[in-house]
Structures are given as C-alpha cells and as structure tokens.
Coordinates of C-alpha atoms and ligand atoms in Angstrom, one line a residue:
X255 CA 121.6 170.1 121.5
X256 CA 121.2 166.7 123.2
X257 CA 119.1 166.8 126.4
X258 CA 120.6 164.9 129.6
X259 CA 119.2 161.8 130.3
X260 CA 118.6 161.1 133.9
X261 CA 118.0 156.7 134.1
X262 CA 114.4 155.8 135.8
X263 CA 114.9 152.9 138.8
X264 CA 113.9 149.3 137.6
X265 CA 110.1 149.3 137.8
X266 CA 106.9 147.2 137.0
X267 CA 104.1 148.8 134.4
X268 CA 100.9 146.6 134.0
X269 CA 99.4 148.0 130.3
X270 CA 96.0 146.8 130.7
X271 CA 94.5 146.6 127.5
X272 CA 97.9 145.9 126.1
X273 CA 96.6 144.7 122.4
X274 CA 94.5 147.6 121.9
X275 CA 94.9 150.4 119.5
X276 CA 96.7 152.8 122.1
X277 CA 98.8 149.9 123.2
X278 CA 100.0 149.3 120.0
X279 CA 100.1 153.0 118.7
X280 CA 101.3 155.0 121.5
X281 CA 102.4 153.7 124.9
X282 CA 104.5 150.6 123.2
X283 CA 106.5 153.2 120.6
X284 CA 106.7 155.2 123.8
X285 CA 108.1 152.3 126.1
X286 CA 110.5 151.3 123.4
X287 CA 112.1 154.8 122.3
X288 CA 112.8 155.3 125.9
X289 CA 114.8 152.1 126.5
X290 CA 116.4 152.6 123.2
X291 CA 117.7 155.9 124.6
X292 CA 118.7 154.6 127.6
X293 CA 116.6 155.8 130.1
X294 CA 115.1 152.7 131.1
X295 CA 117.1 149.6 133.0
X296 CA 116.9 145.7 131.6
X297 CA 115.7 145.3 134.8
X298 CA 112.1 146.9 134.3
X299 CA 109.2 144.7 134.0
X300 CA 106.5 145.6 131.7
X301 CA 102.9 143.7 131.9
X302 CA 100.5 143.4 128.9
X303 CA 97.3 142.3 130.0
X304 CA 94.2 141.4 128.0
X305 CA 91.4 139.0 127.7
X306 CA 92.8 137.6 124.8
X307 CA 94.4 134.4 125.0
X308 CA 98.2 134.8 124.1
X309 CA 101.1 133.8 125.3
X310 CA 103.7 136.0 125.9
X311 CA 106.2 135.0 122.5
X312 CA 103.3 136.0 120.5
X313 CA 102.3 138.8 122.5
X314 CA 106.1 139.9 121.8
X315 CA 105.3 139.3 117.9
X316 CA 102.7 141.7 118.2
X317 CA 104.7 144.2 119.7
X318 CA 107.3 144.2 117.1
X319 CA 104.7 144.8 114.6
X320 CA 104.0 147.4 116.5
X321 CA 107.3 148.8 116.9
X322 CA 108.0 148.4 112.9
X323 CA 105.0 150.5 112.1
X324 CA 105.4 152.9 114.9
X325 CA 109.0 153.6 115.4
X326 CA 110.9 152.8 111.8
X327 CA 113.2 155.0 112.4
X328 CA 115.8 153.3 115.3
X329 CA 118.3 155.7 116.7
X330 CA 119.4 152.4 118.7
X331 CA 122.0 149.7 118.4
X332 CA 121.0 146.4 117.0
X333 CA 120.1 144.3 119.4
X334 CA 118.3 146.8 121.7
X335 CA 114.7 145.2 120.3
X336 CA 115.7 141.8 121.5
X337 CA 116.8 143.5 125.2
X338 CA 112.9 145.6 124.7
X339 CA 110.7 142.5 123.9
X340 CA 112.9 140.5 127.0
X341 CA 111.5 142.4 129.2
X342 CA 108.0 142.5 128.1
X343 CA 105.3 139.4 129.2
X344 CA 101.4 139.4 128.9
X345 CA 98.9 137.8 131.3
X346 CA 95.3 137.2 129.8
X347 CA 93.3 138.9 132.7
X348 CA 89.7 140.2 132.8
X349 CA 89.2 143.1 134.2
X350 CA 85.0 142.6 135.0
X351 CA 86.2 139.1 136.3
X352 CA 88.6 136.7 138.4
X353 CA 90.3 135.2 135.7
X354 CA 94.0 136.1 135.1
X355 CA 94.5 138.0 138.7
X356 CA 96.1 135.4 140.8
X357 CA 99.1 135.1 137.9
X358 CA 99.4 138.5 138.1
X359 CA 99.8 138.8 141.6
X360 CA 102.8 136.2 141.3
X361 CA 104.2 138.2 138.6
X362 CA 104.8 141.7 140.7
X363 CA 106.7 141.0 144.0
X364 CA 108.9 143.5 145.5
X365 CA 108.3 147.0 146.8
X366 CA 109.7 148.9 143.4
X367 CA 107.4 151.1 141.7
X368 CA 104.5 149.9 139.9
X369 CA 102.1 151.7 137.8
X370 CA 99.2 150.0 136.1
X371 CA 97.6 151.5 132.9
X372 CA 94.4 151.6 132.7
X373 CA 94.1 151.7 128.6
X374 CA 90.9 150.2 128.2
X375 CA 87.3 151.3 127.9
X376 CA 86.4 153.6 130.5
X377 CA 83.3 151.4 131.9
X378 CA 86.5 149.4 132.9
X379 CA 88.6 152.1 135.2
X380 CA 85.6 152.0 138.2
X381 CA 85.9 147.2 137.7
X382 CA 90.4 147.9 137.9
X383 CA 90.2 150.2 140.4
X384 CA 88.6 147.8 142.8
X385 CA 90.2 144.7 142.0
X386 CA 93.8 146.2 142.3
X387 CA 92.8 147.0 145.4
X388 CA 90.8 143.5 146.4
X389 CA 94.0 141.6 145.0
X390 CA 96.5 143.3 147.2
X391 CA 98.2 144.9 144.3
X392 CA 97.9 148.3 145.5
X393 CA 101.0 149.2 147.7
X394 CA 102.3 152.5 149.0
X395 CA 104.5 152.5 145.3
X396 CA 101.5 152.0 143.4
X397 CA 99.8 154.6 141.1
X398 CA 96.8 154.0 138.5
X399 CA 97.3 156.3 134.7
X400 CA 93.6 156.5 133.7
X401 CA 93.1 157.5 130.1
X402 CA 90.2 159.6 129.0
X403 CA 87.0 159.9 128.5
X404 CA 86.9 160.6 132.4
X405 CA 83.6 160.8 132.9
X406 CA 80.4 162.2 130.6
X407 CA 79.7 164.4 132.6
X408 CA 79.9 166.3 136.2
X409 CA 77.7 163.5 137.6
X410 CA 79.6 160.8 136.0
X411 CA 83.0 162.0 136.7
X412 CA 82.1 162.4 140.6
X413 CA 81.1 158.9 140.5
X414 CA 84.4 157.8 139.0
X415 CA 86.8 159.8 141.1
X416 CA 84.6 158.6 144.2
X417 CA 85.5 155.0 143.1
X418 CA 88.7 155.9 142.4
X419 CA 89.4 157.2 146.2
X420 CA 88.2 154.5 148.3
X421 CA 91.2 152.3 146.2
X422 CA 94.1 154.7 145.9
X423 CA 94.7 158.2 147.3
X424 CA 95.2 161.5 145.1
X425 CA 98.4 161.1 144.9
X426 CA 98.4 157.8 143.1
X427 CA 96.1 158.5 140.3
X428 CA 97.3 159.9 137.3
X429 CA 94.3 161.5 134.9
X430 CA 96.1 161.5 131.6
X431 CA 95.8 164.6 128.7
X432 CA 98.5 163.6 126.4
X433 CA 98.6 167.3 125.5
X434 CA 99.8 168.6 128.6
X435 CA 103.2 165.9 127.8
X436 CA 103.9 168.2 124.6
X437 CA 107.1 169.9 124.7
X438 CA 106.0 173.1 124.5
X439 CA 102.9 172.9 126.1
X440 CA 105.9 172.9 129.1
X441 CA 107.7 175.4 127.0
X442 CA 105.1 177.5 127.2
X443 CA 105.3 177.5 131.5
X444 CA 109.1 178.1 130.3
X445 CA 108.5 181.5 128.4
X446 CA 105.7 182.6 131.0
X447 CA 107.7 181.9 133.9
X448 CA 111.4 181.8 133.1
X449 CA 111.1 184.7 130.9
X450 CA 110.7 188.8 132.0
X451 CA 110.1 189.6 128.7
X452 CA 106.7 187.8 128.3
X453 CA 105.3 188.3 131.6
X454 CA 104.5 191.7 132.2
X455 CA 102.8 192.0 129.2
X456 CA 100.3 189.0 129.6
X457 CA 97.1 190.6 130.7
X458 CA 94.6 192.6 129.3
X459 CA 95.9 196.0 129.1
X460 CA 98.3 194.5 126.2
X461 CA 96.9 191.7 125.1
X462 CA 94.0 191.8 122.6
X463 CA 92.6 188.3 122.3
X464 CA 93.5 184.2 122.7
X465 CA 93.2 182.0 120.3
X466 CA 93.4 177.9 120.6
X467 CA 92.7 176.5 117.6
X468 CA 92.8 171.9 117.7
X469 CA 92.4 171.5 114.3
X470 CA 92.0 167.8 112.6
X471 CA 91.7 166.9 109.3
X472 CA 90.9 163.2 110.1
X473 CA 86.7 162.3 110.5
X474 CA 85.7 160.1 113.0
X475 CA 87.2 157.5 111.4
X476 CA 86.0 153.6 113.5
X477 CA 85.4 155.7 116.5
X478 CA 81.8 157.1 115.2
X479 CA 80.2 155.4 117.6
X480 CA 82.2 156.5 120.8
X481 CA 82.3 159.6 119.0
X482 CA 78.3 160.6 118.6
X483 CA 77.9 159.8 122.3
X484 CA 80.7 162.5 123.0
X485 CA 81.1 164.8 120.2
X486 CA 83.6 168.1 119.9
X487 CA 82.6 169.5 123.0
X488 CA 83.4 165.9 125.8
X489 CA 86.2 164.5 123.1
X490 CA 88.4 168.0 123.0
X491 CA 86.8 171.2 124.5
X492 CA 86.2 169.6 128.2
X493 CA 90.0 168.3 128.4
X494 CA 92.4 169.1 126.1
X495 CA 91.3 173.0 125.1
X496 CA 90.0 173.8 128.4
X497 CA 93.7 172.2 129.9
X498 CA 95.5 174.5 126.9
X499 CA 93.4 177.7 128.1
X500 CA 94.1 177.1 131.6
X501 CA 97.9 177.4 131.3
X502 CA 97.8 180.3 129.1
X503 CA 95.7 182.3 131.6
X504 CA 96.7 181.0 135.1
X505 CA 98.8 183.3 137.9
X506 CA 102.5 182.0 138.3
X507 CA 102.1 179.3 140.9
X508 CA 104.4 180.2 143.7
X509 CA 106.5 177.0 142.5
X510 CA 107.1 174.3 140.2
X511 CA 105.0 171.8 142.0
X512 CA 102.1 169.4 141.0
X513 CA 100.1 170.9 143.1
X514 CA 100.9 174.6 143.0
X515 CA 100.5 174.1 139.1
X516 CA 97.0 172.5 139.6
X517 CA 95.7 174.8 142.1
X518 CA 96.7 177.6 139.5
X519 CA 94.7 175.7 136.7
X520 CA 91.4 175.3 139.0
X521 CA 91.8 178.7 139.9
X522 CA 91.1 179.6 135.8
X523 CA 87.9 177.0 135.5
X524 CA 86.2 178.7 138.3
X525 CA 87.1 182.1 136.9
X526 CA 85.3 181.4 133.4
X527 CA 82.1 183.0 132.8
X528 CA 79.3 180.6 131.7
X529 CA 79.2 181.0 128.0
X530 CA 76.6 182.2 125.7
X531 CA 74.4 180.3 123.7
X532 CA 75.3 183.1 120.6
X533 CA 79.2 183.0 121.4
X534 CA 79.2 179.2 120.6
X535 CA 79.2 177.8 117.3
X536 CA 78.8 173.7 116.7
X537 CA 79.0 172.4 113.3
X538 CA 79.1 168.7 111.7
X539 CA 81.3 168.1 108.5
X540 CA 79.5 167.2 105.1
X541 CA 81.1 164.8 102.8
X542 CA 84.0 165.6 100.7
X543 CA 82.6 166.9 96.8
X544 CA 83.5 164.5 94.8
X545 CA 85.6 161.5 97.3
X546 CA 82.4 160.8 99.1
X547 CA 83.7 157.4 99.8
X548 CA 86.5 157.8 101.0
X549 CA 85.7 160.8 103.3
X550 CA 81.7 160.1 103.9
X551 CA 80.0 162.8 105.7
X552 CA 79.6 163.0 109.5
X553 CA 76.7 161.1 110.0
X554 CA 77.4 158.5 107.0
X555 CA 80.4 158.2 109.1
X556 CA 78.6 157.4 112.4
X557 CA 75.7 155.6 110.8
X558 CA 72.7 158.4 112.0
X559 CA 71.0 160.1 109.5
X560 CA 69.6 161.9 111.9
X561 CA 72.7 162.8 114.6
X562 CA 73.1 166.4 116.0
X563 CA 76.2 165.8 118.0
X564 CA 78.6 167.9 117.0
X565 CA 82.3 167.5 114.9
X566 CA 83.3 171.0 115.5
X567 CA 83.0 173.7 118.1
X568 CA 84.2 177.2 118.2
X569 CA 83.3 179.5 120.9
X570 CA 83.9 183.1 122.9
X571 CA 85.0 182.5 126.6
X572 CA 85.8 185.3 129.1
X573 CA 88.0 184.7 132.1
X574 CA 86.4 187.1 134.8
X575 CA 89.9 187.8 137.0
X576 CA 91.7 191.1 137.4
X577 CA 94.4 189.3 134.2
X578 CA 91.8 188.8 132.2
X579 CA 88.5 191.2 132.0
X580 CA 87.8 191.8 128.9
X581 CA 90.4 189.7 127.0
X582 CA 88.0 187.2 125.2
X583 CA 89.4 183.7 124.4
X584 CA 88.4 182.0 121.1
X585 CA 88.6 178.4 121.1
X586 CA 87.7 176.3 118.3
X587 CA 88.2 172.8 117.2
X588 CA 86.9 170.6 114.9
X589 CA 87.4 166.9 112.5
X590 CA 87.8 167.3 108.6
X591 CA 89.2 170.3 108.9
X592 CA 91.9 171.9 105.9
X593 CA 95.1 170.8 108.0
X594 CA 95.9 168.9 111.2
X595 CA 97.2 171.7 113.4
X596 CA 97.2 172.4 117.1
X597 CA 98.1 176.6 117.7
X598 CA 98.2 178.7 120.7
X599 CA 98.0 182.5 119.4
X600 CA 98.5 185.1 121.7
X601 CA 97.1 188.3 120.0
X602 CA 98.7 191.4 121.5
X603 CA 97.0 194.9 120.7
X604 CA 97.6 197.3 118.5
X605 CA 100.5 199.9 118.9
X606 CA 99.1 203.0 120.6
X607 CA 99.8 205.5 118.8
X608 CA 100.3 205.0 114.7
X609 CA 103.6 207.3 114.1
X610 CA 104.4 205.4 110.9
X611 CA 100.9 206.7 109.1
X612 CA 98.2 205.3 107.5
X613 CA 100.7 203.3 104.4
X614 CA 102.6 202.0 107.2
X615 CA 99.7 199.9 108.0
X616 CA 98.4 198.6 111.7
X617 CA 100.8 195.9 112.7
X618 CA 100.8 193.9 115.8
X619 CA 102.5 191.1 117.5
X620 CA 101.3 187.7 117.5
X621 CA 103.0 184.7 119.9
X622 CA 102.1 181.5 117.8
X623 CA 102.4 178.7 120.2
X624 CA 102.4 175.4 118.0
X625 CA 101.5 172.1 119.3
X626 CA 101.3 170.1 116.4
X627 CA 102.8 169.3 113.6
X628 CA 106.3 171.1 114.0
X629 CA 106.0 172.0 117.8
X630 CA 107.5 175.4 118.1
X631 CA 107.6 179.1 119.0
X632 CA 107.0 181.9 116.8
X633 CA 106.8 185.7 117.7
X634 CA 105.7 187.8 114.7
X635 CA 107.6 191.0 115.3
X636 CA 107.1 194.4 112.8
X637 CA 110.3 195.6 111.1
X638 CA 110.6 198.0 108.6
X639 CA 110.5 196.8 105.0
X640 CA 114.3 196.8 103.7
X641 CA 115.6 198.7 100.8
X642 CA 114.6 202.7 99.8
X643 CA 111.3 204.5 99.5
X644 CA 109.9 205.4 102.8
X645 CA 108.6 203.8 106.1
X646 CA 106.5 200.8 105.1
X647 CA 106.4 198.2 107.7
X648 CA 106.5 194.4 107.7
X649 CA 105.9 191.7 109.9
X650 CA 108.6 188.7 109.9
X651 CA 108.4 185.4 112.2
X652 CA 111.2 185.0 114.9
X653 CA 110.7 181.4 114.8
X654 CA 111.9 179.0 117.5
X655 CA 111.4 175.7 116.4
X656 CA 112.1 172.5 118.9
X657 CA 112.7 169.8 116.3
X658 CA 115.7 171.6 115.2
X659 CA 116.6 173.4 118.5
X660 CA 116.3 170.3 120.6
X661 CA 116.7 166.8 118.6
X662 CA 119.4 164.5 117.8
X663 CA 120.0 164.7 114.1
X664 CA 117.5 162.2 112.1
X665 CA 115.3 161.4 115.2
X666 CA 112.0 162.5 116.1
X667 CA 111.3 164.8 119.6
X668 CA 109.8 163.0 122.2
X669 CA 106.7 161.8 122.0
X670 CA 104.0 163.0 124.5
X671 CA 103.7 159.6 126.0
X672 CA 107.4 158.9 126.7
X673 CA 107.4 162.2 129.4
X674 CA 103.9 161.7 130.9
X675 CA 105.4 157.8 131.2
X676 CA 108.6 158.8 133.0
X677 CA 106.6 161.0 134.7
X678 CA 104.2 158.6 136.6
X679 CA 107.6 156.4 137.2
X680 CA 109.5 159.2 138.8
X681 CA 106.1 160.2 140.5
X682 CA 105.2 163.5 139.1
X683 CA 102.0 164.7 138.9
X684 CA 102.4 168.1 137.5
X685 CA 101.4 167.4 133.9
X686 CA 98.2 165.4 134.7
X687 CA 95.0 166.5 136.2
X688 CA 93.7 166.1 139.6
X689 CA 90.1 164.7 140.5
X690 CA 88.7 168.6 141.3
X691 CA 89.9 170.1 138.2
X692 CA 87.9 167.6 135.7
X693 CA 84.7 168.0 137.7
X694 CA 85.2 171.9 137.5
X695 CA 85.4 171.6 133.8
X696 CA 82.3 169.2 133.6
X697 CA 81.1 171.6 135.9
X698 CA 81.8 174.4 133.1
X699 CA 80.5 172.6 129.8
X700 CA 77.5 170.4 131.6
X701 CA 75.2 173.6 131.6
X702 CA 76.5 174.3 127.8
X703 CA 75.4 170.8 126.8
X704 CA 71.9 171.0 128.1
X705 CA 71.4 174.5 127.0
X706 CA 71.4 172.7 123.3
X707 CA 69.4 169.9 124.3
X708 CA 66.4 171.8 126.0
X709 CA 66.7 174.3 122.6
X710 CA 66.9 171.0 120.5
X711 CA 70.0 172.6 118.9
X712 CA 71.0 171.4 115.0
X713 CA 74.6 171.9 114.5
X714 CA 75.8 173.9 111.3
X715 CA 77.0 172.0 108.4
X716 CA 80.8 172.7 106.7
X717 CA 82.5 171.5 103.8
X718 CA 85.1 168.4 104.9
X719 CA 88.2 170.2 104.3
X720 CA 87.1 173.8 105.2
X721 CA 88.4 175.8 107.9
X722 CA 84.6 175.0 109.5
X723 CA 81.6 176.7 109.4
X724 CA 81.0 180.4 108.0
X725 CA 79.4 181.4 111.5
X726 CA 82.6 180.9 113.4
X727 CA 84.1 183.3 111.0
X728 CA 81.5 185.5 111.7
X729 CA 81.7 185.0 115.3
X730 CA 85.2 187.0 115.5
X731 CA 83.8 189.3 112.6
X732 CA 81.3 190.2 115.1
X733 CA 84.4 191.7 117.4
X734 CA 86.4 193.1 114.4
X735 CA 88.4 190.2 115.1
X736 CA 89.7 187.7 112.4
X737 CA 91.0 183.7 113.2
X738 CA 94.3 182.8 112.2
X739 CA 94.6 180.3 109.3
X740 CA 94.7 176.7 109.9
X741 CA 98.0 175.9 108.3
X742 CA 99.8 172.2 108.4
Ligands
NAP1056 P1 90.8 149.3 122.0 O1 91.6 149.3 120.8 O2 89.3 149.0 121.9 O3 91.4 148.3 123.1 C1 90.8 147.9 124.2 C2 91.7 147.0 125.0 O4 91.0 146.6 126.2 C3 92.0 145.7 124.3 O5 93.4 145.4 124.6 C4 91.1 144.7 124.8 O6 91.6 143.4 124.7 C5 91.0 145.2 126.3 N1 89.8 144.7 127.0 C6 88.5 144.9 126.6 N2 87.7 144.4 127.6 C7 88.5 143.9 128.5 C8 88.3 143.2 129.8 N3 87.0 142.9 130.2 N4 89.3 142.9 130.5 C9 90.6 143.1 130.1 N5 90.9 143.7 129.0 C10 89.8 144.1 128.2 O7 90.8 150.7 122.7 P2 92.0 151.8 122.6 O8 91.7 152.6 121.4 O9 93.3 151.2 122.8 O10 91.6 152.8 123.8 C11 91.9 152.4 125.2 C12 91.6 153.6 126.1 O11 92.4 154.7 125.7 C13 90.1 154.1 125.9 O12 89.7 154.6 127.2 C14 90.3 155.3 124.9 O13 89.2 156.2 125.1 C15 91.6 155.8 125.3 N6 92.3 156.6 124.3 C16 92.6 156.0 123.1 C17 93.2 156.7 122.1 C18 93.6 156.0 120.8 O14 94.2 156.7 120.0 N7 93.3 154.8 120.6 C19 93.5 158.1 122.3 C20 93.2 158.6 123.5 C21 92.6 157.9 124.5 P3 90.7 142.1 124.7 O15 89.6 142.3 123.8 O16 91.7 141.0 124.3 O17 90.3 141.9 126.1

C-alpha cells in the first residue's frame, strides 16, 4: 500500500547543533528520506549551526557521510543527494554568545515557516530561547523543537518552560518524545478510537493488567556520564513510558486535536496514584561473564565504583479513574537487557466461565502493541487445536504487521523523526508534549526519586543480557501475574 504524500510549503529549519550525534544520526537521515520521497520542495532552506568552524562545502561532506551510514538504502533517483545537500548551509554560531547571530539573521528573510532545532545540550535551550528572541528571529511563523532531557526535575522543568514563555508562546514550542512519532504509537489512537471492537472492552471489568516493557540491549555506551546524573527513571520512565501509559489509559478526547489529545494525557498523570516504595524495582547491569571488555559493567561503564543510579526500573502503577481501578500497570525498562524491544501488552482477563474443562487449559487474549523492532499489532486469540481428539485449545497470533502492510517494497517505514519533522512544519502539535504535562510527570516521579535518596536506596544487580533483576519477576509473581518475554 503506498501512503499519499501531501508536499510541505518551502520552509526554513535552523538544526542547531547540526554536527552532533543526533544531527548526524537522526534528523539529517530524516531530512533527506523526506525530500527523496518528495515531500519536501528545492525551495526549503535547511540551517546547520555549530561552534565549529566549517564552511558550508564541508559541512555538506559531513552530511553525506552521514547520509551513507544512515540511509544506504536510496529509494530515490540519482541525483536527488546533489538537489538534498543544495539546499543545506551551516553558520558557525554560539549559542552562550554573539558570534555567528548577525549571519544568521541575513540568512532567514521572509515570512515562511521557520523552525529552529534545538539539538544541543539542554543547559543550551534556556541561552537559544532568549537570543532567538533578542535577534528578532522569532516571528508569528516561528516554532522552537526542544529535545530532551527537559528538565531534572519539577523545579527544573518549571524553570525551563518559564524561560521558554517569555520568548515564544505555547503554541510555538515543540517538547520532542520521538516515541509518540512511531507509527503505531498513532496506530494505537487508530484501534482505540476508530475501532468498536477494542473500545468497549478497555477498562477494568475486562482487562486484567498493562504491560510497557522499553527494553535495551545496548549499556550506556559514551553517555555514562549524562547517564548516572539521570538514570532509568529521568532517561525513560518520566518521558517516554509515562507518554506510552498515558495513551493507553486516556478517555477518547472529544477530537483529534493537539490539544484535546493533551488535555486527555494530563488528565491520566494526575489520575496516577503515588507509587510504592515495594512496587518499584531499580537494578544496575553487571558485566557480561566472560566479554567483560567489551560489555563492562554499569559502573565500569560510567567510571563510579560506587554509583547507585539506576540502569533498569520496573514498577506497579495504579490509575485511580472509574477506567482504571484496580487495573495495575507494569512498566519496566532497562539497558543490557536479552533483546532491544519496545511492547505494549494489553492483558485481557480470563474467560468467565471455563466450559472447555480443566485439559482445555485457561487461555486469554493478549493485544501486543510493538514499537520496536518490527512495529506492529498482534492480538493472540484462542482457537481450538485442529485435527481429532477432543477440545484442547490453542492460542495463535493475528498479527498485523506495518512493514509489510504499509511500505514500499525494499524500503524502510518512516522513521520517527521524519513525521514529528513534518509535523512542526505543518504546525501540529498533537504528538509532542505541552509545558503542563512534563511538570505533571516530574510532578509524579520527583517524590519517587527522593523516597530512594532519604532511604539511601542500592539498586539490585542483573546479569547484562538477562531479562533484569529476579525481583521484578517476583514483583508480578506477587499478583499471580507473569511478564511477557523480551523477544527481538
Ligand atoms: P552532541 O553529539 O554532543 O552534539 C552537541 C552539538 O551541540 C554539537 O553540534 C556541538 O557542536 C553543538 N554545541 C555545543 N555547544 C554549543 C554552543 N555553545 N553553541 C552552539 N552549538 C554548540 O549531542 P547529541 O547527542 O547530538 O544530542 C543533542 C541533544 O539531543 C541533547 O539534548 C540530547 O540529550 C538529545 N538527544 C540525543 C539523542 C542521541 O541519540 N544522540 C537522543 C535523544 C535526545 P560544536 O561543538 O561544534 O559547537
């Protein structure tokens, strides 16, 4: 099935940080795959900016180092690299400075759209903000993409979004969670809410239990350092689980709008019960046996013998709404883990009464929501086991998966970044977060955080390459529940 393409107006994009490791990974590949398709006129302008001092035919270089690690794989005519890297310049700029803005300025004229990126540290969103602002740059067409961290914490994020406001209004600031650009983390407001069959059902009288599993099976890697000041619980929980749990549980938002969506979302932070210190697991990830150089353990890897920040979390959360009482949502997630996979699991209950007896076995359905690898549906239904002797019952997959429903033979779906891109062009805000919903989830996981620190908390340790530690297995043992395996 090919998806209509519907062409963005000509616009200007101001990467800052454009020779950093997003730059280069993510939001280039991104830029390019959409021109190659089409969707993005000659006519666009596209900024790098950096301290570095490069000029703009080897800043292109760069780029199309980028692109032939990134994107090998060209569904697009010859040629279309030379059109990409034609409309691509840099400008060395610093952002804690003066140095670089006045070129800038003479580089964006005109009242077209134009959308800076802040992919930089985040010390450097509050130092942007402003100068955007001082240097006239900001315009009723202008919008800001802030990448995460936002924030530490509730008192940190306040701060920010405070900055933030006096330079640009709600409406221009996009808070990015390159989750919520997945396919079907949209497919999933698709089933809910396009869907009778789903609906109805999505409460607690027939649902069981959630589970949202973010599973890595990469360490720390040459973030340890970001990463000990963050840990599981900032780096994943706060944002991307808590933004995955939100559009599982929320109420249908009376329409498709950004914020309709958000207001639903907010409503589901305020609804969640503070957790307890005994429904939270944290663990840290021990070398692996046997290849401990080239997977050192947790704090080899972020050079503290002595760290307790945690590289896994897994805890018990209760949404206390009329949907939801007593419908307990797992969520764990975790580095080093068996396999890199990102699952949604939506366990429904048992049947009510077993009229198949005891060999048939207890069967029930499970909606397997996959973000990552493979993005994809898959309902596990109970049939009966073909072929003579008796009733026994089995449960078979009916899978949906959007690689092969949706893409163009030999090319990979969309990337996150290319829809959350089009998205701040054509000025929709529906897949990123607004200002009140991060502080409500700071608000959530700040009393979490210094619940361990006044008990002086040491997280557990797990085998690199284990499903994590044995007490979030025995955290669902605890409710007769089991977690679903962390399959690639
Ligand atoms: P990075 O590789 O360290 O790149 C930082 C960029 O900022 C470089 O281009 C650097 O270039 C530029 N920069 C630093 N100081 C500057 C200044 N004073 N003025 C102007 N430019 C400056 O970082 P990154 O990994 O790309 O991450 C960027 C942001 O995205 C961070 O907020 C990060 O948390 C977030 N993020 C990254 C990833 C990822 O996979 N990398 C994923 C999710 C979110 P110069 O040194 O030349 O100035």
């Amino acid at each position: 099935m090919v998806s209509r393409l519907i062409p963005v107006d000509p616009f200007d994009l101001v990467i800052f940080g454009g020779t950093g490791d997003l730059a280069r990974r993510k939001i280039l590949p991104a830029l390019f795959r959409r021109f190659c398709a089409g969707q993005m006129s000659p006519d666009t302008q596209i900024i790098a900016a950096a301290r570095s001092a490069l000029d703009t035919a080897t800043y292109r270089g760069f780029v199309t180092e980028a692109l032939n690690e990134f994107v090998p794989n060209r569904a697009c005519e010859e040629g279309t690299l030379a059109g990409f890297l034609a409309i691509i310049d840099y400008v060395a700029i610093d952002a804690t400075g003066k140095d670089g803005w006045e070129t800038l300025v003479e580089r964006i004229q005109g009242n077209r759209v134009r959308a800076f990126y802040f992919s930089v540290g985040p010390s450097l969103f509050a130092p942007l903000a402003e100068r955007i602002n001082s240097y006239g740059l900001s315009t009723q067409t202008s919008r800001i993409v802030v990448e995460k961290p936002f924030g530490h914490d509730l008192t940190s994020a306040r701060a920010l979004n405070a900055i933030l406001a006096d330079n640009f209004d709600e409406s221009q600031i996009y808070r990015i969670d390159h989750y919520l650009g997945k396919e079907t983390v949209q497919n999933l407001m698709a089933i809910r809410f396009g869907n009778m069959l789903f609906e109805p059902l999505w409460n607690s009288q027939y649902v069981d239990h959630i589970q949202i599993t973010v599973a890595e099976s990469v360490g720390v890697g040459g973030r340890g350092g970001y990463y000990d000041r963050a840990g599981a619980m900032r780096d994943m929980m706060q944002n991307h689980l808590m933004q995955l749990l939100c559009l599982i549980a929320m109420e249908p938002p009376a329409k498709f709008d950004p914020d309709a969506v958000r207001d639903e979302k907010l409503k589901v932070i305020r609804a969640l019960d503070p957790v307890q210190p005994h429904h939270i697991v944290r663990g840290q990830y021990n070398a692996a046996p046997g290849d401990e150089d080239a997977h050192p353990s947790y704090r080899e890897a972020v050079e503290d013998p002595r760290s307790t920040t945690e590289s896994y979390i897994a805890l018990k959360a209760h949404i206390s709404n009329w949907r939801w009482a007593n419908t307990p949502f797992y969520l764990r997630t975790g580095k080093r883990l068996v396999a890199r996979s990102s699952v949604i699991n939506v366990m429904f209950k048992d049947a009510p009464h077993a009229i198949f007896g005891q060999e048939a076995g207890r069967h029930a359905n499970v909606l397997s929501i996959r973000l990552q690898p493979n993005e994809g549906i898959t309902l596990k239904v109970t049939i009966k086991e073909p072929g003579p002797g008796g009733m026994r019952l089995l449960d078979v997959p009916l899978d949906m998966s959007f690689a092969e429903a949706l893409g163009a033979e030999g090319e990979d779906p969309p990337d996150a970044y290319e829809r959350l891109i089009v998205d701040v062009i054509r000025g929709n805000q529906t897949l990123f977060m607004r200002g009140d919903e991060v502080e409500a989830a700071w608000g959530w996981t700040d009393p979490i955080i210094a619940g361990w620190q006044a008990r002086g908390d040491v997280p557990k340790p797990y085998d690199s390459g284990s499903t994590g530690p044995g007490d979030a297995e025995l955290l669902m043992k605890r409710d007769g529940r089991k977690w679903q395996g962390i399959n690639p």
